[in-house]
PDB file of C-alpha atoms in Angstrom:
ATOM      1  CA  MET I 213       1.195  23.396 -23.487  1.00  0.00           C
ATOM      2  CA  ALA I 214       4.752  22.080 -23.589  1.00  0.00           C
ATOM      3  CA  VAL I 215       5.946  19.889 -20.741  1.00  0.00           C
ATOM      4  CA  ILE I 216       9.248  18.081 -20.276  1.00  0.00           C
ATOM      5  CA  VAL I 217       9.168  14.317 -20.741  1.00  0.00           C
ATOM      6  CA  ASP I 218      12.832  13.446 -21.135  1.00  0.00           C
ATOM      7  CA  ILE I 219      14.085  14.546 -17.717  1.00  0.00           C
ATOM      8  CA  ARG I 220      17.682  14.959 -16.560  1.00  0.00           C
ATOM      9  CA  THR I 221      17.360  16.790 -13.236  1.00  0.00           C
ATOM     10  CA  PHE I 222      14.993  15.662 -10.542  1.00  0.00           C
ATOM     11  CA  ALA I 223      14.105  17.970  -7.620  1.00  0.00           C
ATOM     12  CA  ALA I 224      12.981  16.576  -4.276  1.00  0.00           C
ATOM     13  CA  ILE I 225      11.152  18.890  -1.865  1.00  0.00           C
ATOM     14  CA  GLY I 226      11.202  17.076   1.486  1.00  0.00           C
ATOM     15  CA  ALA I 227      13.705  14.416   2.423  1.00  0.00           C
ATOM     16  CA  GLY I 228      11.882  12.235   4.926  1.00  0.00           C
ATOM     17  CA  VAL I 229      11.123   8.564   4.351  1.00  0.00           C
ATOM     18  CA  ILE I 230       9.135   9.159   1.141  1.00  0.00           C
ATOM     19  CA  GLY I 231      11.355  11.974  -0.145  1.00  0.00           C
ATOM     20  CA  SER I 232      14.443   9.859   0.473  1.00  0.00           C
ATOM     21  CA  GLY I 233      12.839   7.024  -1.478  1.00  0.00           C
ATOM     22  CA  TRP I 234      12.249   9.292  -4.456  1.00  0.00           C
ATOM     23  CA  VAL I 235      15.846  10.531  -4.317  1.00  0.00           C
ATOM     24  CA  ALA I 236      17.188   6.967  -4.240  1.00  0.00           C
ATOM     25  CA  ARG I 237      14.981   5.927  -7.215  1.00  0.00           C
ATOM     26  CA  ALA I 238      15.988   8.979  -9.266  1.00  0.00           C
ATOM     27  CA  LEU I 239      19.686   8.492  -8.558  1.00  0.00           C
ATOM     28  CA  ALA I 240      19.432   4.795  -9.462  1.00  0.00           C
ATOM     29  CA  ASN I 241      17.954   5.846 -12.811  1.00  0.00           C
ATOM     30  CA  GLY I 242      21.002   7.960 -13.632  1.00  0.00           C
ATOM     31  CA  LEU I 243      19.523  11.388 -12.910  1.00  0.00           C
ATOM     32  CA  ASP I 244      20.954  14.421 -11.222  1.00  0.00           C
ATOM     33  CA  VAL I 245      19.007  15.079  -8.020  1.00  0.00           C
ATOM     34  CA  VAL I 246      18.679  18.328  -6.100  1.00  0.00           C
ATOM     35  CA  ALA I 247      17.054  18.080  -2.665  1.00  0.00           C
ATOM     36  CA  TRP I 248      15.794  20.522  -0.030  1.00  0.00           C
ATOM     37  CA  ASP I 249      14.464  19.955   3.476  1.00  0.00           C
ATOM     38  CA  PRO I 250      14.504  22.526   6.308  1.00  0.00           C
ATOM     39  CA  ALA I 251      14.764  19.982   9.122  1.00  0.00           C
ATOM     40  CA  PRO I 252      18.011  19.968  11.158  1.00  0.00           C
ATOM     41  CA  GLY I 253      20.337  17.171   9.989  1.00  0.00           C
ATOM     42  CA  ALA I 254      18.188  16.514   6.928  1.00  0.00           C
ATOM     43  CA  GLU I 255      21.092  16.171   4.526  1.00  0.00           C
ATOM     44  CA  GLN I 256      22.936  13.649   6.663  1.00  0.00           C
ATOM     45  CA  GLN I 257      19.773  11.609   7.211  1.00  0.00           C
ATOM     46  CA  LEU I 258      18.970  11.714   3.477  1.00  0.00           C
ATOM     47  CA  ARG I 259      22.403  10.458   2.479  1.00  0.00           C
ATOM     48  CA  ALA I 260      22.206   7.703   5.104  1.00  0.00           C
ATOM     49  CA  ASN I 261      18.797   6.598   3.802  1.00  0.00           C
ATOM     50  CA  VAL I 262      20.042   6.497   0.202  1.00  0.00           C
ATOM     51  CA  ALA I 263      23.124   4.507   1.233  1.00  0.00           C
ATOM     52  CA  ASN I 264      20.929   2.012   3.063  1.00  0.00           C
ATOM     53  CA  ALA I 265      18.731   1.565  -0.017  1.00  0.00           C
ATOM     54  CA  TRP I 266      21.582   1.280  -2.518  1.00  0.00           C
ATOM     55  CA  PRO I 267      22.343  -2.470  -2.084  1.00  0.00           C
ATOM     56  CA  ALA I 268      18.733  -3.322  -3.006  1.00  0.00           C
ATOM     57  CA  LEU I 269      18.883  -0.983  -5.985  1.00  0.00           C
ATOM     58  CA  GLU I 270      22.113  -2.660  -7.132  1.00  0.00           C
ATOM     59  CA  ARG I 271      20.281  -6.004  -6.994  1.00  0.00           C
ATOM     60  CA  THR I 272      17.441  -4.706  -9.171  1.00  0.00           C
ATOM     61  CA  GLY I 273      19.864  -3.068 -11.597  1.00  0.00           C
ATOM     62  CA  LEU I 274      21.215   0.445 -11.834  1.00  0.00           C
ATOM     63  CA  LYS I 275      20.925   2.480 -14.992  1.00  0.00           C
ATOM     64  CA  GLU I 276      23.910   3.994 -16.732  1.00  0.00           C
ATOM     65  CA  GLY I 277      25.268   6.958 -14.807  1.00  0.00           C
ATOM     66  CA  ALA I 278      23.577   5.954 -11.532  1.00  0.00           C
ATOM     67  CA  SER I 279      25.557   7.363  -8.630  1.00  0.00           C
ATOM     68  CA  GLN I 280      24.966   8.602  -5.105  1.00  0.00           C
ATOM     69  CA  GLU I 281      27.438  11.374  -5.935  1.00  0.00           C
ATOM     70  CA  ARG I 282      24.866  13.014  -8.203  1.00  0.00           C
ATOM     71  CA  LEU I 283      22.845  14.140  -5.161  1.00  0.00           C
ATOM     72  CA  HIS I 284      23.095  17.831  -4.347  1.00  0.00           C
ATOM     73  CA  PHE I 285      21.520  19.249  -1.183  1.00  0.00           C
ATOM     74  CA  VAL I 286      20.612  22.942  -1.211  1.00  0.00           C
ATOM     75  CA  THR I 287      19.335  25.419   1.388  1.00  0.00           C
ATOM     76  CA  THR I 288      16.443  27.080  -0.449  1.00  0.00           C
ATOM     77  CA  ILE I 289      13.391  26.006  -2.393  1.00  0.00           C
ATOM     78  CA  GLU I 290      14.354  28.293  -5.244  1.00  0.00           C
ATOM     79  CA  ALA I 291      17.800  26.680  -5.643  1.00  0.00           C
ATOM     80  CA  CYS I 292      16.200  23.247  -5.501  1.00  0.00           C
ATOM     81  CA  VAL I 293      13.698  23.723  -8.326  1.00  0.00           C
ATOM     82  CA  ALA I 294      15.230  26.388 -10.567  1.00  0.00           C
ATOM     83  CA  ASP I 295      16.881  23.962 -13.023  1.00  0.00           C
ATOM     84  CA  ALA I 296      14.717  20.896 -12.418  1.00  0.00           C
ATOM     85  CA  ASP I 297      12.801  19.151 -15.203  1.00  0.00           C
ATOM     86  CA  PHE I 298      10.581  17.304 -12.730  1.00  0.00           C
ATOM     87  CA  ILE I 299       9.752  18.301  -9.157  1.00  0.00           C
ATOM     88  CA  GLN I 300       8.413  15.885  -6.509  1.00  0.00           C
ATOM     89  CA  GLU I 301       7.121  17.406  -3.274  1.00  0.00           C
ATOM     90  CA  SER I 302       6.980  15.073  -0.255  1.00  0.00           C
ATOM     91  CA  ALA I 303       6.169  17.453   2.597  1.00  0.00           C
ATOM     92  CA  PRO I 304       3.985  16.539   5.620  1.00  0.00           C
ATOM     93  CA  GLU I 305       0.267  16.032   5.001  1.00  0.00           C
ATOM     94  CA  ARG I 306      -0.914  19.513   5.927  1.00  0.00           C
ATOM     95  CA  GLU I 307      -2.926  21.364   3.318  1.00  0.00           C
ATOM     96  CA  GLU I 308      -1.851  24.864   4.432  1.00  0.00           C
ATOM     97  CA  LEU I 309       1.804  23.824   4.256  1.00  0.00           C
ATOM     98  CA  LYS I 310       1.402  22.437   0.761  1.00  0.00           C
ATOM     99  CA  LEU I 311      -0.515  25.514  -0.381  1.00  0.00           C
ATOM    100  CA  ALA I 312       2.375  27.736   0.734  1.00  0.00           C
ATOM    101  CA  LEU I 313       5.051  25.425  -0.677  1.00  0.00           C
ATOM    102  CA  HIS I 314       3.485  25.184  -4.116  1.00  0.00           C
ATOM    103  CA  GLY I 315       3.100  28.927  -4.301  1.00  0.00           C
ATOM    104  CA  GLN I 316       6.882  29.142  -3.903  1.00  0.00           C
ATOM    105  CA  ILE I 317       7.697  26.124  -6.079  1.00  0.00           C
ATOM    106  CA  SER I 318       5.644  27.186  -9.085  1.00  0.00           C
ATOM    107  CA  ALA I 319       7.059  30.705  -8.976  1.00  0.00           C
ATOM    108  CA  ALA I 320      10.644  29.457  -9.093  1.00  0.00           C
ATOM    109  CA  ALA I 321      10.262  26.442 -11.439  1.00  0.00           C
ATOM    110  CA  LYS I 322      10.885  26.363 -15.173  1.00  0.00           C
ATOM    111  CA  PRO I 323       7.704  27.029 -17.165  1.00  0.00           C
ATOM    112  CA  ASP I 324       7.754  23.569 -18.741  1.00  0.00           C
ATOM    113  CA  ALA I 325       8.638  21.560 -15.622  1.00  0.00           C
ATOM    114  CA  ILE I 326       6.077  19.196 -14.140  1.00  0.00           C
ATOM    115  CA  ILE I 327       5.317  19.608 -10.437  1.00  0.00           C
ATOM    116  CA  ALA I 328       4.112  16.542  -8.516  1.00  0.00           C
ATOM    117  CA  SER I 329       3.064  15.867  -4.930  1.00  0.00           C
ATOM    118  CA  SER I 330       3.455  12.639  -2.990  1.00  0.00           C
ATOM    119  CA  THR I 331       0.349  13.333  -0.940  1.00  0.00           C
ATOM    120  CA  SER I 332      -1.474  10.197   0.149  1.00  0.00           C
ATOM    121  CA  GLY I 333      -4.951  11.699   0.216  1.00  0.00           C
ATOM    122  CA  LEU I 334      -5.201  15.467  -0.094  1.00  0.00           C
ATOM    123  CA  LEU I 335      -6.914  16.672  -3.261  1.00  0.00           C
ATOM    124  CA  PRO I 336      -4.796  18.502  -5.870  1.00  0.00           C
ATOM    125  CA  THR I 337      -7.513  21.029  -6.724  1.00  0.00           C
ATOM    126  CA  ASP I 338      -7.309  22.239  -3.132  1.00  0.00           C
ATOM    127  CA  PHE I 339      -3.588  22.414  -2.376  1.00  0.00           C
ATOM    128  CA  TYR I 340      -2.533  23.607  -5.844  1.00  0.00           C
ATOM    129  CA  ALA I 341      -4.903  26.587  -5.537  1.00  0.00           C
ATOM    130  CA  ARG I 342      -2.034  29.090  -5.223  1.00  0.00           C
ATOM    131  CA  ALA I 343       0.170  27.525  -7.914  1.00  0.00           C
ATOM    132  CA  LEU I 344       1.002  29.830 -10.779  1.00  0.00           C
ATOM    133  CA  HIS I 345       0.679  27.007 -13.308  1.00  0.00           C
ATOM    134  CA  PRO I 346      -1.891  24.511 -11.926  1.00  0.00           C
ATOM    135  CA  GLU I 347      -2.173  23.041 -15.438  1.00  0.00           C
ATOM    136  CA  ARG I 348       1.225  21.333 -14.956  1.00  0.00           C
ATOM    137  CA  CYS I 349       0.637  20.124 -11.369  1.00  0.00           C
ATOM    138  CA  VAL I 350      -0.258  16.521 -10.516  1.00  0.00           C
ATOM    139  CA  VAL I 351      -0.310  14.043  -7.667  1.00  0.00           C
ATOM    140  CA  GLY I 352       2.176  11.178  -7.893  1.00  0.00           C
ATOM    141  CA  HIS I 353       1.441   9.112  -4.803  1.00  0.00           C
ATOM    142  CA  PRO I 354       4.049   6.380  -4.253  1.00  0.00           C
ATOM    143  CA  PHE I 355       4.360   3.525  -1.744  1.00  0.00           C
ATOM    144  CA  ASN I 356       7.104   2.800   0.745  1.00  0.00           C
ATOM    145  CA  PRO I 357       9.833   1.896  -0.100  1.00  0.00           C
ATOM    146  CA  VAL I 358       9.509   4.234  -3.057  1.00  0.00           C
ATOM    147  CA  TYR I 359      12.814   3.051  -4.557  1.00  0.00           C
ATOM    148  CA  LEU I 360      11.516  -0.515  -4.936  1.00  0.00           C
ATOM    149  CA  LEU I 361       7.696  -0.617  -5.089  1.00  0.00           C
ATOM    150  CA  PRO I 362       6.564   0.282  -8.615  1.00  0.00           C
ATOM    151  CA  LEU I 363       3.053   1.561  -7.912  1.00  0.00           C
ATOM    152  CA  VAL I 364       2.432   5.304  -8.188  1.00  0.00           C
ATOM    153  CA  GLU I 365      -1.111   6.728  -8.238  1.00  0.00           C
ATOM    154  CA  VAL I 366      -1.391   9.641 -10.677  1.00  0.00           C
ATOM    155  CA  LEU I 367      -4.192  12.192 -10.779  1.00  0.00           C
ATOM    156  CA  GLY I 368      -4.741  15.818 -11.609  1.00  0.00           C
ATOM    157  CA  GLY I 369      -6.830  18.647 -10.217  1.00  0.00           C
ATOM    158  CA  GLU I 370      -9.613  20.515 -11.957  1.00  0.00           C
ATOM    159  CA  ARG I 371      -7.098  22.695 -13.850  1.00  0.00           C
ATOM    160  CA  THR I 372      -4.467  20.073 -14.594  1.00  0.00           C
ATOM    161  CA  SER I 373      -4.024  19.557 -18.339  1.00  0.00           C
ATOM    162  CA  PRO I 374      -4.414  16.045 -19.814  1.00  0.00           C
ATOM    163  CA  ALA I 375      -1.004  16.494 -21.429  1.00  0.00           C
ATOM    164  CA  THR I 376       0.609  16.924 -18.004  1.00  0.00           C
ATOM    165  CA  ILE I 377      -1.002  13.744 -16.664  1.00  0.00           C
ATOM    166  CA  ASP I 378       0.161  11.800 -19.711  1.00  0.00           C
ATOM    167  CA  ALA I 379       3.660  13.207 -19.451  1.00  0.00           C
ATOM    168  CA  ALA I 380       3.883  12.497 -15.706  1.00  0.00           C
ATOM    169  CA  GLN I 381       2.896   8.863 -16.295  1.00  0.00           C
ATOM    170  CA  GLN I 382       5.543   8.583 -19.003  1.00  0.00           C
ATOM    171  CA  ILE I 383       8.196   9.988 -16.673  1.00  0.00           C
ATOM    172  CA  TYR I 384       7.248   7.643 -13.861  1.00  0.00           C
ATOM    173  CA  ARG I 385       7.469   4.707 -16.336  1.00  0.00           C
ATOM    174  CA  SER I 386      10.943   5.881 -17.261  1.00  0.00           C
ATOM    175  CA  LEU I 387      11.841   5.567 -13.572  1.00  0.00           C
ATOM    176  CA  GLY I 388      10.710   1.933 -13.579  1.00  0.00           C
ATOM    177  CA  MET I 389       7.296   2.565 -11.985  1.00  0.00           C
ATOM    178  CA  ARG I 390       3.772   1.378 -12.695  1.00  0.00           C
ATOM    179  CA  PRO I 391       1.547   4.464 -12.834  1.00  0.00           C
ATOM    180  CA  LEU I 392      -2.080   3.959 -11.914  1.00  0.00           C
ATOM    181  CA  ARG I 393      -4.411   6.657 -13.258  1.00  0.00           C
ATOM    182  CA  VAL I 394      -6.925   7.667 -10.616  1.00  0.00           C
ATOM    183  CA  ARG I 395     -10.072   8.601 -12.556  1.00  0.00           C
ATOM    184  CA  LYS I 396     -11.595  11.000  -9.986  1.00  0.00           C
ATOM    185  CA  GLU I 397     -10.418  13.209  -7.152  1.00  0.00           C
ATOM    186  CA  VAL I 398     -11.403  11.273  -4.042  1.00  0.00           C
ATOM    187  CA  PRO I 399      -9.823  11.480  -0.567  1.00  0.00           C
ATOM    188  CA  GLY I 400      -7.327   8.661  -0.047  1.00  0.00           C
ATOM    189  CA  PHE I 401      -7.321   7.732  -3.761  1.00  0.00           C
ATOM    190  CA  ILE I 402      -7.418   3.946  -4.355  1.00  0.00           C
ATOM    191  CA  ALA I 403      -4.743   1.922  -2.622  1.00  0.00           C
ATOM    192  CA  ASP I 404      -4.803   3.747   0.711  1.00  0.00           C
ATOM    193  CA  ARG I 405      -8.566   3.462   0.979  1.00  0.00           C
ATOM    194  CA  LEU I 406      -8.187  -0.322   0.652  1.00  0.00           C
ATOM    195  CA  LEU I 407      -5.340  -0.383   3.150  1.00  0.00           C
ATOM    196  CA  GLU I 408      -7.237   1.828   5.570  1.00  0.00           C
ATOM    197  CA  ALA I 409     -10.144  -0.628   5.686  1.00  0.00           C
ATOM    198  CA  LEU I 410      -7.766  -3.465   6.544  1.00  0.00           C
ATOM    199  CA  TRP I 411      -5.910  -1.361   9.113  1.00  0.00           C
ATOM    200  CA  ARG I 412      -9.137  -0.398  10.898  1.00  0.00           C
ATOM    201  CA  GLU I 413     -10.273  -4.025  11.109  1.00  0.00           C
ATOM    202  CA  ALA I 414      -6.829  -5.057  12.385  1.00  0.00           C
ATOM    203  CA  LEU I 415      -7.060  -2.465  15.187  1.00  0.00           C
ATOM    204  CA  HIS I 416     -10.484  -3.772  16.171  1.00  0.00           C
ATOM    205  CA  LEU I 417      -9.097  -7.335  16.382  1.00  0.00           C
ATOM    206  CA  VAL I 418      -6.257  -6.132  18.622  1.00  0.00           C
ATOM    207  CA  ASN I 419      -8.579  -3.988  20.712  1.00  0.00           C
ATOM    208  CA  GLU I 420     -10.973  -6.858  21.337  1.00  0.00           C
ATOM    209  CA  GLY I 421      -8.211  -9.306  22.227  1.00  0.00           C
ATOM    210  CA  VAL I 422      -8.885 -11.563  19.250  1.00  0.00           C
ATOM    211  CA  ALA I 423      -5.274 -11.551  18.076  1.00  0.00           C
ATOM    212  CA  THR I 424      -1.885  -9.913  18.687  1.00  0.00           C
ATOM    213  CA  THR I 425      -0.243  -7.650  16.150  1.00  0.00           C
ATOM    214  CA  GLY I 426       2.131 -10.454  15.185  1.00  0.00           C
ATOM    215  CA  GLU I 427      -0.710 -12.946  14.671  1.00  0.00           C
ATOM    216  CA  ILE I 428      -2.575 -10.496  12.449  1.00  0.00           C
ATOM    217  CA  ASP I 429       0.555  -9.915  10.388  1.00  0.00           C
ATOM    218  CA  ASP I 430       0.941 -13.690  10.058  1.00  0.00           C
ATOM    219  CA  ALA I 431      -2.621 -13.982   8.833  1.00  0.00           C
ATOM    220  CA  ILE I 432      -1.784 -11.566   6.044  1.00  0.00           C
ATOM    221  CA  ARG I 433       1.746 -12.583   5.086  1.00  0.00           C
ATOM    222  CA  PHE I 434       1.115 -16.371   5.039  1.00  0.00           C
ATOM    223  CA  GLY I 435      -2.298 -16.092   3.425  1.00  0.00           C
ATOM    224  CA  ALA I 436      -3.777 -13.381   1.247  1.00  0.00           C
ATOM    225  CA  GLY I 437      -0.547 -11.379   1.112  1.00  0.00           C
ATOM    226  CA  LEU I 438       1.215 -14.053  -0.915  1.00  0.00           C
ATOM    227  CA  ARG I 439      -1.535 -14.078  -3.525  1.00  0.00           C
ATOM    228  CA  TRP I 440      -1.958 -10.304  -3.588  1.00  0.00           C
ATOM    229  CA  SER I 441       1.670  -9.826  -4.660  1.00  0.00           C
ATOM    230  CA  PHE I 442       0.934 -11.267  -8.106  1.00  0.00           C
ATOM    231  CA  MET I 443      -2.844 -11.557  -8.532  1.00  0.00           C
ATOM    232  CA  GLY I 444      -4.768  -8.969  -6.474  1.00  0.00           C
ATOM    233  CA  THR I 445      -8.181  -9.364  -4.875  1.00  0.00           C
ATOM    234  CA  PHE I 446     -10.581  -9.583  -7.839  1.00  0.00           C
ATOM    235  CA  LEU I 447      -8.593 -12.127  -9.833  1.00  0.00           C
ATOM    236  CA  THR I 448      -7.958 -14.161  -6.669  1.00  0.00           C
ATOM    237  CA  TYR I 449     -11.704 -14.346  -6.001  1.00  0.00           C
ATOM    238  CA  THR I 450     -12.403 -15.127  -9.658  1.00  0.00           C
ATOM    239  CA  LEU I 451     -10.290 -18.273  -9.297  1.00  0.00           C
ATOM    240  CA  ALA I 452     -12.093 -19.072  -6.059  1.00  0.00           C
ATOM    241  CA  GLY I 453     -15.302 -19.369  -8.124  1.00  0.00           C
ATOM    242  CA  GLY I 454     -13.819 -22.342 -10.016  1.00  0.00           C
ATOM    243  CA  ASP I 455     -14.515 -22.709 -13.714  1.00  0.00           C
ATOM    244  CA  ALA I 456     -17.622 -20.555 -13.371  1.00  0.00           C
ATOM    245  CA  GLY I 457     -15.458 -17.672 -12.222  1.00  0.00           C
ATOM    246  CA  MET I 458     -16.540 -14.460 -10.552  1.00  0.00           C
ATOM    247  CA  ARG I 459     -20.276 -14.852 -11.112  1.00  0.00           C
ATOM    248  CA  HIS I 460     -20.301 -18.119  -9.141  1.00  0.00           C
ATOM    249  CA  PHE I 461     -18.101 -16.636  -6.466  1.00  0.00           C
ATOM    250  CA  MET I 462     -20.493 -13.667  -6.021  1.00  0.00           C
ATOM    251  CA  GLN I 463     -23.504 -15.988  -5.836  1.00  0.00           C
ATOM    252  CA  GLN I 464     -21.788 -18.338  -3.393  1.00  0.00           C
ATOM    253  CA  PHE I 465     -20.070 -15.880  -1.075  1.00  0.00           C
ATOM    254  CA  GLY I 466     -21.866 -12.592  -1.795  1.00  0.00           C
ATOM    255  CA  PRO I 467     -24.496 -13.107   0.927  1.00  0.00           C
ATOM    256  CA  ALA I 468     -21.702 -13.131   3.530  1.00  0.00           C
ATOM    257  CA  LEU I 469     -21.166  -9.438   2.799  1.00  0.00           C
ATOM    258  CA  GLU I 470     -24.414  -8.769   4.649  1.00  0.00           C
ATOM    259  CA  LEU I 471     -23.181 -10.519   7.796  1.00  0.00           C
ATOM    260  CA  PRO I 472     -21.779  -8.276  10.563  1.00  0.00           C
ATOM    261  CA  TRP I 473     -18.246  -9.646  10.378  1.00  0.00           C
ATOM    262  CA  THR I 474     -16.318  -6.420   9.956  1.00  0.00           C
ATOM    263  CA  LYS I 475     -16.410  -2.912  11.420  1.00  0.00           C
ATOM    264  CA  LEU I 476     -15.728  -0.186   8.907  1.00  0.00           C
ATOM    265  CA  VAL I 477     -15.490   2.568  11.506  1.00  0.00           C
ATOM    266  CA  ALA I 478     -12.185   2.996  13.337  1.00  0.00           C
ATOM    267  CA  PRO I 479     -11.977   1.982  16.992  1.00  0.00           C
ATOM    268  CA  GLN I 480     -11.353   4.708  19.549  1.00  0.00           C
ATOM    269  CA  LEU I 481      -7.601   5.150  19.894  1.00  0.00           C
ATOM    270  CA  THR I 482      -7.448   4.798  23.671  1.00  0.00           C
ATOM    271  CA  ASP I 483      -4.139   4.768  25.568  1.00  0.00           C
ATOM    272  CA  GLU I 484      -4.733   1.068  26.216  1.00  0.00           C
ATOM    273  CA  LEU I 485      -5.119   0.244  22.511  1.00  0.00           C
ATOM    274  CA  ILE I 486      -2.097   2.344  21.551  1.00  0.00           C
ATOM    275  CA  ASP I 487      -0.001   0.630  24.246  1.00  0.00           C
ATOM    276  CA  ARG I 488      -1.132  -2.794  23.065  1.00  0.00           C
ATOM    277  CA  VAL I 489      -0.200  -2.025  19.459  1.00  0.00           C
ATOM    278  CA  VAL I 490       3.162  -0.498  20.443  1.00  0.00           C
ATOM    279  CA  GLU I 491       4.056  -3.402  22.727  1.00  0.00           C
ATOM    280  CA  GLY I 492       3.022  -5.947  20.118  1.00  0.00           C
ATOM    281  CA  THR I 493       5.051  -4.393  17.336  1.00  0.00           C
ATOM    282  CA  ALA I 494       8.030  -3.868  19.648  1.00  0.00           C
ATOM    283  CA  GLU I 495       7.979  -7.624  20.302  1.00  0.00           C
ATOM    284  CA  GLN I 496       7.906  -8.224  16.535  1.00  0.00           C
ATOM    285  CA  VAL I 497      10.873  -5.926  15.966  1.00  0.00           C
ATOM    286  CA  GLY I 498      12.893  -7.553  18.761  1.00  0.00           C
ATOM    287  CA  PRO I 499      16.584  -6.622  18.971  1.00  0.00           C
ATOM    288  CA  ARG I 500      16.818  -5.563  15.311  1.00  0.00           C
ATOM    289  CA  SER I 501      17.215  -1.947  14.291  1.00  0.00           C
ATOM    290  CA  ILE I 502      14.864  -0.243  11.834  1.00  0.00           C
ATOM    291  CA  LYS I 503      17.682   0.013   9.314  1.00  0.00           C
ATOM    292  CA  GLN I 504      18.303  -3.758   9.623  1.00  0.00           C
ATOM    293  CA  LEU I 505      14.609  -4.438   9.072  1.00  0.00           C
ATOM    294  CA  GLU I 506      14.569  -2.085   6.073  1.00  0.00           C
ATOM    295  CA  ARG I 507      17.388  -4.066   4.484  1.00  0.00           C
ATOM    296  CA  TYR I 508      15.552  -7.343   5.224  1.00  0.00           C
ATOM    297  CA  ARG I 509      12.354  -5.911   3.733  1.00  0.00           C
ATOM    298  CA  ASP I 510      14.218  -4.722   0.648  1.00  0.00           C
ATOM    299  CA  ASP I 511      15.842  -8.108   0.153  1.00  0.00           C
ATOM    300  CA  CYS I 512      12.423  -9.793   0.333  1.00  0.00           C
ATOM    301  CA  ILE I 513      10.834  -7.322  -2.079  1.00  0.00           C
ATOM    302  CA  THR I 514      13.585  -7.669  -4.678  1.00  0.00           C
ATOM    303  CA  SER I 515      13.360 -11.485  -4.364  1.00  0.00           C
ATOM    304  CA  VAL I 516       9.582 -11.445  -4.805  1.00  0.00           C
ATOM    305  CA  LEU I 517       9.763  -9.076  -7.766  1.00  0.00           C
ATOM    306  CA  THR I 518      12.387 -11.257  -9.438  1.00  0.00           C
ATOM    307  CA  ALA I 519      10.372 -14.417  -8.818  1.00  0.00           C
ATOM    308  CA  ILE I 520       7.177 -12.887 -10.240  1.00  0.00           C
ATOM    309  CA  ARG I 521       8.987 -11.535 -13.295  1.00  0.00           C
ATOM    310  CA  GLU I 522      10.505 -14.955 -14.000  1.00  0.00           C
ATOM    311  CA  ALA I 523       7.164 -16.707 -13.485  1.00  0.00           C
ATOM    312  CA  LYS I 524       5.438 -14.300 -15.888  1.00  0.00           C
ATOM    313  CA  ALA I 525       8.062 -14.984 -18.512  1.00  0.00           C
ATOM    314  CA  ARG I 526       7.575 -18.742 -18.146  1.00  0.00           C
ATOM    315  CA  HIS I 527       3.801 -18.316 -18.701  1.00  0.00           C
ATOM    316  CA  GLY I 528       4.122 -15.928 -21.595  1.00  0.00           C
ATOM    317  CA  LEU I 529       2.863 -12.890 -19.682  1.00  0.00           C
ATOM    318  CA  HIS I 530       4.191  -9.382 -20.156  1.00  0.00           C
ATOM    319  CA  ALA I 531       6.027  -7.898 -17.178  1.00  0.00           C
ATOM    320  CA  ASP I 532       3.355  -5.160 -16.800  1.00  0.00           C
ATOM    321  CA  GLU I 533       0.421  -7.604 -16.659  1.00  0.00           C
TER     322      GLU I 533
END
């Protein structure tokens, strides 16, 4: 089966936060982008989101031909995907909606185009069931902001061809991303399952009055979060075991796993808990707008990425390690 690897035209189905991020990343990589979203005012919001992301993309480096002017917004799915080499769907997380969308997308797309979904947990075997060419359909699950964070989880359904998965990973690499092959179809994939566990525990801590939302965020950003940005959990704990490494760490701290410290089930989302979370985060946001905070976040991410890249070079590590 022939699939396109050297892409020139990128189609974005859905132009919300995730879809906008894909559009910005594709434009920054010198591609033509065609976008579609049925929501009122979607084109204006999309262009505003791309413009807000562009300064950070300029700091990380634009590829030859990168331009916001290469974005074309159309009014039908068919017009969006007809000439696209690669299609990224970022519609809301509703299986019936995605089933219907991919029936339309696959019927209108070129026979060698790859079709990807940004779903954060739905299984491709299920929502690609009506696709005409499920062998060239994958999941490419990114992380916000898509235009800066390199991770993208890639997996196929039961009828996805291995060639499509390989080609999709190659395309994502060409867009400056770090594809992570998910070995099995499992709800939530890898990263979101880890994040969900942390999120549930954070809600319990707020609900029980142990800490405010700001204090919990401080516990992450001034502690584990700094290490996670360059080392992850397993390597961090390996170092915590000293020269004996992970085996010593597991022997020393493994018994604590049996203690009832954490609660893996989610707390009941009562009005009181929701209000406490909303009030806490509103205090954290303060007088700043979301767009201002997005620019601050982007500045921090680009600074961290640059610092890590430079540190790896000093220690003889490859940028992808």
